[in-house]
């Protein structure tokens, strides 16, 4: 009887060892994975596979898989627009400061253009923007629902190949990646995806900062920075009259 049970005991021992090994691997992965707060347990729907996933979703907005994919795409788009916006604020301001360009402050640029002699009427601009953005957003939404679907014949006047995408919604590739960044390997592409989402998040925070700074001081970010560097104790977030209810300087 004992002889007949021996193989079973050996098999159970091997199974137990495999289970323990898998558990150890999971523990090691969880310990090594970068999290927004060290030691916290990330939610189950954030398993670390998405670029920029640090396990942060306190409201559980991404529990639904389709919602999570929508939020991922929305964050990508907002991050990309923010990076363009931040660059479009800083570079013209710096070129104007050194005398290579002469353009108004970013917060006044729209008003200055609208009041210029050859300005396109605002209503016309608005309608064109509605049409163009509607077209682009519909194409993007269809690609989110079915990646690669916009390459199907008849979807865009013979230019379908340009909208084929990479097979992952949010990353069109092809003509939208003219430098071929990350195309050398999957590891390289994953690295660029991580860089993009982190820079996009930083740009969104920076743009919020630009808005707050202008509301508080009436100046652009470079002017605020120059004032702060010239006299850090007199020009900072404590002394603008808005950040703190009572100034301590």
JSON list of C-alpha atoms in Angstrom, two decimals, residues 98-241:
[
{"chain": "A", "resi": 98, "resn": "UNK", "atom": "CA", "xyz": [16.08, 86.93, -27.60]},
{"chain": "A", "resi": 99, "resn": "UNK", "atom": "CA", "xyz": [14.77, 88.95, -30.53]},
{"chain": "A", "resi": 100, "resn": "UNK", "atom": "CA", "xyz": [14.51, 86.22, -33.17]},
{"chain": "A", "resi": 101, "resn": "UNK", "atom": "CA", "xyz": [10.72, 86.36, -33.25]},
{"chain": "A", "resi": 102, "resn": "UNK", "atom": "CA", "xyz": [8.02, 88.87, -32.43]},
{"chain": "A", "resi": 103, "resn": "UNK", "atom": "CA", "xyz": [4.82, 87.22, -31.28]},
{"chain": "A", "resi": 104, "resn": "UNK", "atom": "CA", "xyz": [2.40, 88.04, -28.44]},
{"chain": "A", "resi": 105, "resn": "UNK", "atom": "CA", "xyz": [2.26, 86.15, -25.17]},
{"chain": "A", "resi": 106, "resn": "UNK", "atom": "CA", "xyz": [0.51, 82.78, -25.48]},
{"chain": "A", "resi": 107, "resn": "UNK", "atom": "CA", "xyz": [-2.46, 83.88, -23.40]},
{"chain": "A", "resi": 108, "resn": "UNK", "atom": "CA", "xyz": [-3.04, 86.90, -25.65]},
{"chain": "A", "resi": 109, "resn": "UNK", "atom": "CA", "xyz": [-2.24, 85.30, -29.02]},
{"chain": "A", "resi": 110, "resn": "UNK", "atom": "CA", "xyz": [-5.83, 84.33, -29.87]},
{"chain": "A", "resi": 111, "resn": "UNK", "atom": "CA", "xyz": [-7.20, 87.77, -29.04]},
{"chain": "A", "resi": 112, "resn": "UNK", "atom": "CA", "xyz": [-4.44, 89.53, -30.98]},
{"chain": "A", "resi": 113, "resn": "UNK", "atom": "CA", "xyz": [-5.12, 87.39, -34.05]},
{"chain": "A", "resi": 114, "resn": "UNK", "atom": "CA", "xyz": [-8.90, 87.79, -33.84]},
{"chain": "A", "resi": 115, "resn": "UNK", "atom": "CA", "xyz": [-8.53, 91.57, -33.74]},
{"chain": "A", "resi": 116, "resn": "UNK", "atom": "CA", "xyz": [-6.03, 91.72, -36.61]},
{"chain": "A", "resi": 117, "resn": "UNK", "atom": "CA", "xyz": [-7.06, 93.06, -40.01]},
{"chain": "A", "resi": 118, "resn": "UNK", "atom": "CA", "xyz": [-6.85, 89.83, -42.04]},
{"chain": "A", "resi": 119, "resn": "UNK", "atom": "CA", "xyz": [-8.16, 87.46, -39.37]},
{"chain": "A", "resi": 120, "resn": "UNK", "atom": "CA", "xyz": [-10.44, 84.62, -40.44]},
{"chain": "A", "resi": 121, "resn": "UNK", "atom": "CA", "xyz": [-13.84, 85.06, -38.76]},
{"chain": "A", "resi": 122, "resn": "UNK", "atom": "CA", "xyz": [-14.12, 83.08, -35.56]},
{"chain": "A", "resi": 123, "resn": "UNK", "atom": "CA", "xyz": [-17.33, 81.34, -36.67]},
{"chain": "A", "resi": 124, "resn": "UNK", "atom": "CA", "xyz": [-15.63, 80.10, -39.84]},
{"chain": "A", "resi": 125, "resn": "UNK", "atom": "CA", "xyz": [-12.62, 78.83, -37.90]},
{"chain": "A", "resi": 126, "resn": "UNK", "atom": "CA", "xyz": [-14.90, 77.08, -35.45]},
{"chain": "A", "resi": 127, "resn": "UNK", "atom": "CA", "xyz": [-16.87, 75.26, -38.16]},
{"chain": "A", "resi": 128, "resn": "UNK", "atom": "CA", "xyz": [-13.68, 74.12, -39.93]},
{"chain": "A", "resi": 129, "resn": "UNK", "atom": "CA", "xyz": [-12.29, 72.85, -36.63]},
{"chain": "A", "resi": 130, "resn": "UNK", "atom": "CA", "xyz": [-15.52, 71.02, -35.83]},
{"chain": "A", "resi": 131, "resn": "UNK", "atom": "CA", "xyz": [-15.46, 69.31, -39.22]},
{"chain": "A", "resi": 132, "resn": "UNK", "atom": "CA", "xyz": [-11.79, 68.33, -39.12]},
{"chain": "A", "resi": 133, "resn": "UNK", "atom": "CA", "xyz": [-11.81, 67.16, -35.52]},
{"chain": "A", "resi": 134, "resn": "UNK", "atom": "CA", "xyz": [-15.04, 65.24, -36.05]},
{"chain": "A", "resi": 135, "resn": "UNK", "atom": "CA", "xyz": [-13.48, 63.36, -38.96]},
{"chain": "A", "resi": 136, "resn": "UNK", "atom": "CA", "xyz": [-10.25, 62.57, -37.08]},
{"chain": "A", "resi": 137, "resn": "UNK", "atom": "CA", "xyz": [-12.01, 61.54, -33.87]},
{"chain": "A", "resi": 138, "resn": "UNK", "atom": "CA", "xyz": [-14.41, 59.21, -35.71]},
{"chain": "A", "resi": 139, "resn": "UNK", "atom": "CA", "xyz": [-11.45, 57.53, -37.45]},
{"chain": "A", "resi": 140, "resn": "UNK", "atom": "CA", "xyz": [-9.67, 57.19, -34.12]},
{"chain": "A", "resi": 141, "resn": "UNK", "atom": "CA", "xyz": [-12.76, 55.80, -32.37]},
{"chain": "A", "resi": 142, "resn": "UNK", "atom": "CA", "xyz": [-13.28, 53.20, -35.09]},
{"chain": "A", "resi": 143, "resn": "UNK", "atom": "CA", "xyz": [-9.65, 52.14, -34.78]},
{"chain": "A", "resi": 144, "resn": "UNK", "atom": "CA", "xyz": [-10.06, 51.80, -31.01]},
{"chain": "A", "resi": 145, "resn": "UNK", "atom": "CA", "xyz": [-13.06, 49.51, -31.51]},
{"chain": "A", "resi": 146, "resn": "UNK", "atom": "CA", "xyz": [-11.28, 47.47, -34.18]},
{"chain": "A", "resi": 147, "resn": "UNK", "atom": "CA", "xyz": [-7.54, 48.15, -34.60]},
{"chain": "A", "resi": 148, "resn": "UNK", "atom": "CA", "xyz": [-6.53, 48.21, -38.25]},
{"chain": "A", "resi": 149, "resn": "UNK", "atom": "CA", "xyz": [-10.09, 48.64, -39.52]},
{"chain": "A", "resi": 150, "resn": "UNK", "atom": "CA", "xyz": [-9.32, 52.02, -41.10]},
{"chain": "A", "resi": 151, "resn": "UNK", "atom": "CA", "xyz": [-7.08, 50.28, -43.66]},
{"chain": "A", "resi": 152, "resn": "UNK", "atom": "CA", "xyz": [-10.03, 48.49, -45.18]},
{"chain": "A", "resi": 153, "resn": "UNK", "atom": "CA", "xyz": [-10.74, 49.41, -48.80]},
{"chain": "A", "resi": 154, "resn": "UNK", "atom": "CA", "xyz": [-13.14, 52.31, -49.25]},
{"chain": "A", "resi": 155, "resn": "UNK", "atom": "CA", "xyz": [-12.66, 53.84, -45.83]},
{"chain": "A", "resi": 156, "resn": "UNK", "atom": "CA", "xyz": [-10.70, 56.89, -47.01]},
{"chain": "A", "resi": 157, "resn": "UNK", "atom": "CA", "xyz": [-10.52, 57.70, -50.74]},
{"chain": "A", "resi": 158, "resn": "UNK", "atom": "CA", "xyz": [-7.70, 55.29, -51.57]},
{"chain": "A", "resi": 159, "resn": "UNK", "atom": "CA", "xyz": [-5.39, 56.47, -48.77]},
{"chain": "A", "resi": 160, "resn": "UNK", "atom": "CA", "xyz": [-6.37, 53.62, -46.45]},
{"chain": "A", "resi": 161, "resn": "UNK", "atom": "CA", "xyz": [-2.83, 52.26, -46.09]},
{"chain": "A", "resi": 162, "resn": "UNK", "atom": "CA", "xyz": [-1.80, 55.40, -44.20]},
{"chain": "A", "resi": 163, "resn": "UNK", "atom": "CA", "xyz": [-4.40, 54.61, -41.52]},
{"chain": "A", "resi": 164, "resn": "UNK", "atom": "CA", "xyz": [-3.58, 50.92, -41.09]},
{"chain": "A", "resi": 165, "resn": "UNK", "atom": "CA", "xyz": [-1.90, 51.50, -37.77]},
{"chain": "A", "resi": 166, "resn": "UNK", "atom": "CA", "xyz": [0.37, 49.21, -35.80]},
{"chain": "A", "resi": 167, "resn": "UNK", "atom": "CA", "xyz": [-2.37, 46.90, -34.58]},
{"chain": "A", "resi": 168, "resn": "UNK", "atom": "CA", "xyz": [-2.50, 48.64, -31.19]},
{"chain": "A", "resi": 169, "resn": "UNK", "atom": "CA", "xyz": [-4.96, 51.53, -30.91]},
{"chain": "A", "resi": 170, "resn": "UNK", "atom": "CA", "xyz": [-3.32, 54.81, -30.09]},
{"chain": "A", "resi": 171, "resn": "UNK", "atom": "CA", "xyz": [-0.08, 53.96, -31.89]},
{"chain": "A", "resi": 172, "resn": "UNK", "atom": "CA", "xyz": [-0.67, 54.50, -35.62]},
{"chain": "A", "resi": 173, "resn": "UNK", "atom": "CA", "xyz": [2.98, 54.20, -36.70]},
{"chain": "A", "resi": 174, "resn": "UNK", "atom": "CA", "xyz": [3.70, 54.32, -40.44]},
{"chain": "A", "resi": 175, "resn": "UNK", "atom": "CA", "xyz": [3.62, 57.90, -41.76]},
{"chain": "A", "resi": 176, "resn": "UNK", "atom": "CA", "xyz": [2.81, 59.07, -38.22]},
{"chain": "A", "resi": 177, "resn": "UNK", "atom": "CA", "xyz": [6.23, 57.81, -37.12]},
{"chain": "A", "resi": 178, "resn": "UNK", "atom": "CA", "xyz": [8.44, 59.22, -39.92]},
{"chain": "A", "resi": 179, "resn": "UNK", "atom": "CA", "xyz": [11.68, 58.68, -37.98]},
{"chain": "A", "resi": 180, "resn": "UNK", "atom": "CA", "xyz": [10.84, 55.05, -37.28]},
{"chain": "A", "resi": 181, "resn": "UNK", "atom": "CA", "xyz": [11.43, 55.48, -33.55]},
{"chain": "A", "resi": 182, "resn": "UNK", "atom": "CA", "xyz": [11.28, 52.17, -31.72]},
{"chain": "A", "resi": 183, "resn": "UNK", "atom": "CA", "xyz": [10.90, 50.08, -34.85]},
{"chain": "A", "resi": 184, "resn": "UNK", "atom": "CA", "xyz": [14.16, 48.21, -34.30]},
{"chain": "A", "resi": 185, "resn": "UNK", "atom": "CA", "xyz": [12.72, 45.87, -31.66]},
{"chain": "A", "resi": 186, "resn": "UNK", "atom": "CA", "xyz": [9.77, 45.34, -29.32]},
{"chain": "A", "resi": 187, "resn": "UNK", "atom": "CA", "xyz": [11.92, 46.36, -26.35]},
{"chain": "A", "resi": 188, "resn": "UNK", "atom": "CA", "xyz": [12.84, 49.62, -28.07]},
{"chain": "A", "resi": 189, "resn": "UNK", "atom": "CA", "xyz": [9.20, 50.37, -28.92]},
{"chain": "A", "resi": 190, "resn": "UNK", "atom": "CA", "xyz": [8.10, 49.61, -25.34]},
{"chain": "A", "resi": 191, "resn": "UNK", "atom": "CA", "xyz": [10.78, 52.00, -24.07]},
{"chain": "A", "resi": 192, "resn": "UNK", "atom": "CA", "xyz": [9.53, 54.81, -26.33]},
{"chain": "A", "resi": 193, "resn": "UNK", "atom": "CA", "xyz": [5.94, 54.17, -25.22]},
{"chain": "A", "resi": 194, "resn": "UNK", "atom": "CA", "xyz": [6.99, 54.54, -21.58]},
{"chain": "A", "resi": 195, "resn": "UNK", "atom": "CA", "xyz": [8.91, 57.72, -22.36]},
{"chain": "A", "resi": 196, "resn": "UNK", "atom": "CA", "xyz": [5.98, 59.19, -24.26]},
{"chain": "A", "resi": 197, "resn": "UNK", "atom": "CA", "xyz": [3.37, 58.62, -21.58]},
{"chain": "A", "resi": 198, "resn": "UNK", "atom": "CA", "xyz": [5.60, 59.94, -18.81]},
{"chain": "A", "resi": 199, "resn": "UNK", "atom": "CA", "xyz": [6.49, 63.06, -20.79]},
{"chain": "A", "resi": 200, "resn": "UNK", "atom": "CA", "xyz": [2.82, 63.49, -21.70]},
{"chain": "A", "resi": 201, "resn": "UNK", "atom": "CA", "xyz": [1.81, 63.39, -18.05]},
{"chain": "A", "resi": 202, "resn": "UNK", "atom": "CA", "xyz": [4.52, 65.89, -17.16]},
{"chain": "A", "resi": 203, "resn": "UNK", "atom": "CA", "xyz": [3.36, 68.18, -19.98]},
{"chain": "A", "resi": 204, "resn": "UNK", "atom": "CA", "xyz": [-0.26, 68.06, -18.76]},
{"chain": "A", "resi": 205, "resn": "UNK", "atom": "CA", "xyz": [0.87, 69.09, -15.29]},
{"chain": "A", "resi": 206, "resn": "UNK", "atom": "CA", "xyz": [3.11, 71.78, -16.79]},
{"chain": "A", "resi": 207, "resn": "UNK", "atom": "CA", "xyz": [0.24, 73.25, -18.80]},
{"chain": "A", "resi": 208, "resn": "UNK", "atom": "CA", "xyz": [-1.94, 73.37, -15.69]},
{"chain": "A", "resi": 209, "resn": "UNK", "atom": "CA", "xyz": [0.94, 75.19, -14.02]},
{"chain": "A", "resi": 210, "resn": "UNK", "atom": "CA", "xyz": [1.14, 77.67, -16.89]},
{"chain": "A", "resi": 211, "resn": "UNK", "atom": "CA", "xyz": [-2.58, 78.41, -16.52]},
{"chain": "A", "resi": 212, "resn": "UNK", "atom": "CA", "xyz": [-2.29, 78.87, -12.76]},
{"chain": "A", "resi": 213, "resn": "UNK", "atom": "CA", "xyz": [0.81, 81.04, -13.09]},
{"chain": "A", "resi": 214, "resn": "UNK", "atom": "CA", "xyz": [-0.81, 83.34, -15.64]},
{"chain": "A", "resi": 215, "resn": "UNK", "atom": "CA", "xyz": [-3.97, 83.64, -13.55]},
{"chain": "A", "resi": 216, "resn": "UNK", "atom": "CA", "xyz": [-1.88, 84.55, -10.50]},
{"chain": "A", "resi": 217, "resn": "UNK", "atom": "CA", "xyz": [0.77, 86.81, -12.04]},
{"chain": "A", "resi": 218, "resn": "UNK", "atom": "CA", "xyz": [-0.43, 87.73, -15.52]},
{"chain": "A", "resi": 219, "resn": "UNK", "atom": "CA", "xyz": [2.90, 86.56, -16.93]},
{"chain": "A", "resi": 220, "resn": "UNK", "atom": "CA", "xyz": [4.16, 83.63, -19.00]},
{"chain": "A", "resi": 221, "resn": "UNK", "atom": "CA", "xyz": [6.21, 80.74, -17.58]},
{"chain": "A", "resi": 222, "resn": "UNK", "atom": "CA", "xyz": [9.58, 82.05, -18.77]},
{"chain": "A", "resi": 223, "resn": "UNK", "atom": "CA", "xyz": [8.93, 85.50, -17.31]},
{"chain": "A", "resi": 224, "resn": "UNK", "atom": "CA", "xyz": [7.92, 83.90, -14.02]},
{"chain": "A", "resi": 225, "resn": "UNK", "atom": "CA", "xyz": [11.05, 81.75, -14.07]},
{"chain": "A", "resi": 226, "resn": "UNK", "atom": "CA", "xyz": [13.27, 84.77, -14.79]},
{"chain": "A", "resi": 227, "resn": "UNK", "atom": "CA", "xyz": [11.68, 86.72, -11.93]},
{"chain": "A", "resi": 228, "resn": "UNK", "atom": "CA", "xyz": [12.17, 83.80, -9.56]},
{"chain": "A", "resi": 229, "resn": "UNK", "atom": "CA", "xyz": [15.81, 83.28, -10.51]},
{"chain": "A", "resi": 230, "resn": "UNK", "atom": "CA", "xyz": [16.50, 87.00, -10.13]},
{"chain": "A", "resi": 231, "resn": "UNK", "atom": "CA", "xyz": [15.06, 87.10, -6.60]},
{"chain": "A", "resi": 232, "resn": "UNK", "atom": "CA", "xyz": [13.91, 83.69, -5.33]},
{"chain": "A", "resi": 233, "resn": "UNK", "atom": "CA", "xyz": [12.79, 84.93, -1.90]},
{"chain": "A", "resi": 234, "resn": "UNK", "atom": "CA", "xyz": [10.65, 87.74, -3.27]},
{"chain": "A", "resi": 235, "resn": "UNK", "atom": "CA", "xyz": [9.21, 85.91, -6.29]},
{"chain": "A", "resi": 236, "resn": "UNK", "atom": "CA", "xyz": [7.77, 82.48, -5.53]},
{"chain": "A", "resi": 237, "resn": "UNK", "atom": "CA", "xyz": [4.45, 80.74, -5.00]},
{"chain": "A", "resi": 238, "resn": "UNK", "atom": "CA", "xyz": [4.14, 82.21, -1.52]},
{"chain": "A", "resi": 239, "resn": "UNK", "atom": "CA", "xyz": [4.39, 85.81, -2.69]},
{"chain": "A", "resi": 240, "resn": "UNK", "atom": "CA", "xyz": [2.01, 85.98, -5.67]},
{"chain": "A", "resi": 241, "resn": "UNK", "atom": "CA", "xyz": [-0.99, 86.85, -3.52]}
]
